[in-house]
PDB file of C-alpha atoms in Angstrom:
ATOM      1  CA  MET X  26    -174.979 -59.300 -39.070  1.00 50.00           C
ATOM      2  CA  ASN X  27    -174.624 -63.061 -39.079  1.00 54.00           C
ATOM      3  CA  SER X  28    -173.766 -63.144 -35.362  1.00 54.00           C
ATOM      4  CA  LYS X  29    -176.935 -61.185 -34.476  1.00 56.00           C
ATOM      5  CA  ILE X  30    -179.121 -63.893 -36.052  1.00 54.00           C
ATOM      6  CA  ILE X  31    -177.324 -66.619 -34.136  1.00 53.00           C
ATOM      7  CA  LYS X  32    -177.678 -64.733 -30.840  1.00 54.00           C
ATOM      8  CA  LYS X  33    -181.394 -64.177 -31.413  1.00 55.00           C
ATOM      9  CA  ALA X  34    -181.957 -67.817 -32.338  1.00 53.00           C
ATOM     10  CA  ARG X  35    -180.252 -69.077 -29.169  1.00 55.00           C
ATOM     11  CA  SER X  36    -182.126 -66.875 -26.724  1.00 56.00           C
ATOM     12  CA  GLY X  37    -185.335 -68.345 -25.310  1.00 62.00           C
ATOM     13  CA  GLY X  38    -187.426 -71.203 -26.586  1.00 71.00           C
ATOM     14  CA  THR X  39    -188.877 -71.333 -30.032  1.00 83.00           C
ATOM     15  CA  PHE X  40    -192.394 -72.283 -31.019  1.00 85.00           C
ATOM     16  CA  ILE X  41    -191.185 -75.710 -32.164  1.00 87.00           C
ATOM     17  CA  ASP X  42    -189.562 -76.318 -28.750  1.00 86.00           C
ATOM     18  CA  ILE X  43    -192.827 -75.490 -27.009  1.00 87.00           C
ATOM     19  CA  LEU X  44    -194.773 -77.827 -29.307  1.00 91.00           C
ATOM     20  CA  PHE X  45    -192.222 -80.589 -28.738  1.00 93.00           C
ATOM     21  CA  PHE X  46    -192.466 -80.376 -24.936  1.00 93.00           C
ATOM     22  CA  LEU X  47    -196.260 -80.110 -25.153  1.00 95.00           C
ATOM     23  CA  ALA X  48    -196.366 -83.291 -27.259  1.00 95.00           C
ATOM     24  CA  ILE X  49    -194.173 -85.091 -24.721  1.00 96.00           C
ATOM     25  CA  ALA X  50    -196.388 -83.922 -21.845  1.00 96.00           C
ATOM     26  CA  ILE X  51    -199.521 -85.121 -23.642  1.00 95.00           C
ATOM     27  CA  GLY X  52    -197.849 -88.450 -24.379  1.00 94.00           C
ATOM     28  CA  ILE X  53    -196.965 -88.943 -20.716  1.00 95.00           C
ATOM     29  CA  TYR X  54    -200.518 -88.006 -19.690  1.00 94.00           C
ATOM     30  CA  VAL X  55    -202.008 -90.508 -22.130  1.00 90.00           C
ATOM     31  CA  ALA X  56    -199.614 -93.213 -20.966  1.00 90.00           C
ATOM     32  CA  VAL X  57    -200.488 -92.659 -17.311  1.00 92.00           C
ATOM     33  CA  VAL X  58    -204.266 -92.270 -17.658  1.00 90.00           C
ATOM     34  CA  TYR X  59    -205.484 -94.178 -20.699  1.00 89.00           C
ATOM     35  CA  VAL X  60    -203.105 -97.112 -21.110  1.00 86.00           C
ATOM     36  CA  PRO X  61    -204.098 -98.800 -17.811  1.00 87.00           C
ATOM     37  CA  TYR X  62    -207.767 -98.228 -18.671  1.00 87.00           C
ATOM     38  CA  ILE X  63    -207.351 -99.865 -22.087  1.00 87.00           C
ATOM     39  CA  TYR X  64    -205.411-102.775 -20.578  1.00 86.00           C
ATOM     40  CA  LYS X  65    -208.087-103.407 -17.947  1.00 85.00           C
ATOM     41  CA  SER X  66    -210.839-103.126 -20.554  1.00 85.00           C
ATOM     42  CA  GLN X  67    -209.193-105.767 -22.737  1.00 86.00           C
ATOM     43  CA  GLU X  68    -208.666-108.008 -19.717  1.00 83.00           C
ATOM     44  CA  LEU X  69    -212.347-107.781 -18.776  1.00 80.00           C
ATOM     45  CA  GLN X  70    -213.416-108.490 -22.368  1.00 83.00           C
ATOM     46  CA  ALA X  71    -211.281-111.627 -22.338  1.00 82.00           C
ATOM     47  CA  ILE X  72    -212.957-112.761 -19.106  1.00 79.00           C
ATOM     48  CA  ILE X  73    -216.408-112.194 -20.608  1.00 78.00           C
ATOM     49  CA  LYS X  74    -215.439-114.146 -23.739  1.00 81.00           C
ATOM     50  CA  ASP X  75    -214.223-116.993 -21.540  1.00 80.00           C
ATOM     51  CA  TYR X  76    -217.490-117.116 -19.604  1.00 75.00           C
ATOM     52  CA  THR X  77    -219.510-116.858 -22.817  1.00 75.00           C
ATOM     53  CA  PHE X  78    -217.607-119.814 -24.228  1.00 76.00           C
ATOM     54  CA  ARG X  79    -218.039-121.849 -21.038  1.00 73.00           C
ATOM     55  CA  THR X  80    -221.774-121.152 -20.788  1.00 69.00           C
ATOM     56  CA  GLY X  81    -222.380-122.018 -24.433  1.00 73.00           C
ATOM     57  CA  GLY X  82    -223.329-118.573 -25.732  1.00 66.00           C
ATOM     58  CA  ALA X  83    -225.875-117.888 -22.990  1.00 71.00           C
ATOM     59  CA  GLY X  84    -227.538-114.553 -22.464  1.00 77.00           C
ATOM     60  CA  PRO X  85    -226.130-111.714 -20.378  1.00 78.00           C
ATOM     61  CA  ASP X  86    -228.128-112.725 -17.284  1.00 82.00           C
ATOM     62  CA  LYS X  87    -226.721-116.250 -17.239  1.00 79.00           C
ATOM     63  CA  ILE X  88    -223.189-114.967 -17.829  1.00 76.00           C
ATOM     64  CA  ARG X  89    -223.587-112.463 -14.984  1.00 80.00           C
ATOM     65  CA  ALA X  90    -224.854-115.220 -12.690  1.00 80.00           C
ATOM     66  CA  ALA X  91    -221.936-117.479 -13.650  1.00 76.00           C
ATOM     67  CA  VAL X  92    -219.407-114.717 -12.939  1.00 77.00           C
ATOM     68  CA  ILE X  93    -220.975-113.997  -9.540  1.00 81.00           C
ATOM     69  CA  GLU X  94    -221.107-117.685  -8.643  1.00 80.00           C
ATOM     70  CA  ASP X  95    -217.482-118.196  -9.651  1.00 76.00           C
ATOM     71  CA  ALA X  96    -216.419-115.143  -7.641  1.00 76.00           C
ATOM     72  CA  LYS X  97    -218.209-116.539  -4.570  1.00 79.00           C
ATOM     73  CA  LYS X  98    -216.450-119.882  -4.989  1.00 76.00           C
ATOM     74  CA  ASN X  99    -213.017-118.273  -5.352  1.00 70.00           C
ATOM     75  CA  SER X 100    -213.402-115.644  -2.648  1.00 65.00           C
ATOM     76  CA  ILE X 101    -211.081-115.768   0.309  1.00 55.00           C
ATOM     77  CA  SER X 102    -212.658-115.193   3.704  1.00 50.00           C
ATOM     78  CA  ILE X 103    -210.500-113.457   6.250  1.00 44.00           C
TER      79      ILE X 103
END
């Protein structure tokens, strides 16, 4: 009787195995999709903080104008 339980337990995947592989798949999906988005978002927030500091706490319009002006100065023409 003991060998029948072992044979049944070894055949096929269990519910825990399915949940484990599902958790790994979700983790890979999150790493591929959301991590770059979060990284880029933090990078852009740092740029905005830098421009806010340089413009002395100006309003959004002045910050936008400063970013555009700086981008025009640093653009490379081909």
